[in-house]
C-alpha positions as MATLAB code, in Angstrom:
seq = 'XXXXXXXXXXXXXXXXXXXXXXXXXXXXXXXXXXXXXXXXXXXXXXXXXXXXXXXXXXXXXXXXXXXXXXXXXXXXXXXXXXXXXXXXXXXXXXXXXXXXXXXXXXXXXXXXXXXXXXXXXXXXXXXXXXXXXXXXXXXXXXXX';
ca = [
      15.290  -15.219   -3.367;
      17.316  -12.354   -5.209;
      15.840  -13.674   -8.644;
      12.319  -13.295   -6.786;
      13.083  -10.111   -5.357;
      14.087   -8.388   -8.659;
      11.393   -9.784  -10.470;
       8.907   -8.179   -7.909;
      10.730   -4.727   -8.169;
      10.757   -5.048  -11.809;
       7.052   -5.366  -11.935;
       6.360   -2.714   -9.343;
       8.625   -0.265  -11.436;
       6.397   -0.884  -14.485;
       3.385   -0.164  -12.595;
       4.764    2.928  -11.233;
       6.167    4.174  -14.459;
       2.604    3.303  -16.453;
       0.903    5.349  -13.955;
       3.525    8.190  -13.496;
       2.558   11.805  -14.447;
      -1.159   10.792  -15.045;
      -2.257   11.545  -11.334;
      -3.148    7.995  -11.397;
      -3.710    6.369   -7.855;
      -3.345    2.812   -8.574;
      -6.825    2.190  -10.216;
      -5.811    1.293  -13.616;
      -3.703   -1.634  -14.311;
      -2.476   -1.614  -18.023;
      -4.762   -3.373  -20.180;
      -7.315   -4.808  -17.738;
     -10.674   -3.520  -18.175;
     -13.295   -3.119  -15.332;
     -17.045   -2.897  -15.958;
     -18.682    0.216  -14.616;
     -20.353   -0.069  -11.154;
     -20.438    1.644   -7.801;
     -16.648    3.055   -7.155;
     -16.569    1.154   -4.146;
     -17.239   -2.068   -5.944;
     -14.454   -1.186   -8.767;
     -11.855   -0.378   -5.950;
     -12.649   -3.497   -4.397;
     -12.408   -5.573   -7.731;
      -9.124   -4.046   -8.651;
      -7.750   -4.610   -5.169;
      -9.041   -8.195   -4.851;
      -7.607   -8.981   -8.410;
      -4.284   -7.551   -7.701;
      -3.632   -9.363   -4.278;
      -4.760  -12.462   -5.655;
      -1.514  -12.725   -7.860;
       0.178  -13.155   -4.278;
      -2.707  -13.768   -1.499;
       0.104  -14.421    1.303;
       1.919  -11.051    0.743;
       2.044   -9.134    3.938;
       4.084   -6.009    2.878;
       3.936   -4.359   -0.378;
       6.871   -2.300   -0.733;
       7.063    0.945   -3.387;
       8.831    3.905   -2.080;
       7.560    6.865   -4.049;
       4.848    4.602   -5.610;
       1.184    4.470   -4.791;
      -0.817    2.485   -2.373;
      -2.971   -0.346   -3.782;
      -6.332    1.061   -2.562;
      -8.575   -1.805   -0.937;
     -11.425    1.149   -0.354;
     -12.141    4.145   -2.145;
      -9.186    6.634   -2.126;
      -9.220    8.796    1.101;
      -8.210   12.446    1.271;
      -4.917   11.649    3.474;
      -3.536   14.688    5.404;
       0.357   13.876    4.836;
       2.147   16.015    6.990;
       5.944   16.779    6.302;
       8.731   15.287    7.960;
       8.862   16.458   11.575;
      12.713   16.915   11.548;
      13.763   18.300    8.131;
      10.309   19.654    6.822;
      10.728   17.518    3.547;
       7.652   15.974    2.177;
       6.789   12.622    2.937;
       6.201    9.773    0.433;
       4.343    6.322    0.123;
       6.831    3.834    1.398;
       4.790    0.738    1.994;
       1.487   -0.989    2.787;
       0.548   -3.649    5.272;
      -1.525   -6.205    3.341;
      -4.460   -8.281    4.342;
      -1.983  -11.366    4.325;
      -0.934  -10.168    7.601;
      -4.343  -10.541    9.181;
      -3.683  -14.258    8.637;
      -0.541  -14.428   10.785;
      -0.568  -14.978   14.534;
       0.903  -11.510   15.620;
       1.788  -11.014   19.213;
       3.101   -7.532   20.272;
       5.120   -7.660   23.254;
       4.200   -4.447   24.767;
       0.424   -5.365   24.519;
      -0.448   -2.330   22.625;
      -0.321   -0.328   19.201;
      -1.343   -1.309   16.045;
      -2.312   -4.802   16.464;
      -4.645   -4.212   19.204;
      -7.254   -4.880   16.870;
      -6.992   -6.537   13.511;
      -9.869   -4.732   12.188;
      -8.338   -2.975    9.301;
      -8.141   -3.497    5.426;
      -4.470   -2.059    5.199;
      -2.094    0.159    6.819;
      -0.131    2.843    4.512;
       3.087    4.129    5.667;
       4.543    7.165    4.453;
       8.205    8.374    5.445;
      10.630   11.329    4.577;
      11.565   11.466    0.790;
      15.021   12.239    2.204;
      15.267    9.227    4.265;
      16.802   11.791    6.826;
      18.422   10.184    9.851;
      16.687   12.366   12.295;
      13.150   11.871   10.554;
      12.823    8.084   11.755;
       8.959    8.455   12.335;
       6.787    7.417    9.537;
       3.089    8.546    9.392;
       0.734    5.867    9.222;
      -2.735    5.540    8.187;
      -5.043    2.669    9.084;
      -7.832    2.174    6.663;
     -10.958    0.446    7.771;
     -12.172   -2.999    7.064;
     -13.697   -3.691    3.651;
     -17.453   -3.713    4.153;
];
């Protein structure tokens, strides 16, 4: 398991370093080329290509990285940490593979009331402050 986890971390770090400093949002992946088409189709094609590598992946962790957008990028209003005021950074993403799980929420409510979403983005305090344990979630609409 450690070997697999290290390989995953290495691949994610390569993606982040390739895209760092370019203002890239995760739409360009190395030497992969995509035909011009409507932006919505291009984003979906890239997303599907990427998740096809690990179709059962439920969580994509990349603290400080970029989300893998299933739909054209939203202008997210990411608020600072409510406790220390530091910026929040992308931490992880719930992937469509989660939709295949039989998820039961004990309290009968919350995120999984409806499984009608394409991705859930999680942003957390960049300092991981003890008091700032409240993450900010963005639930992206389903792919249509």
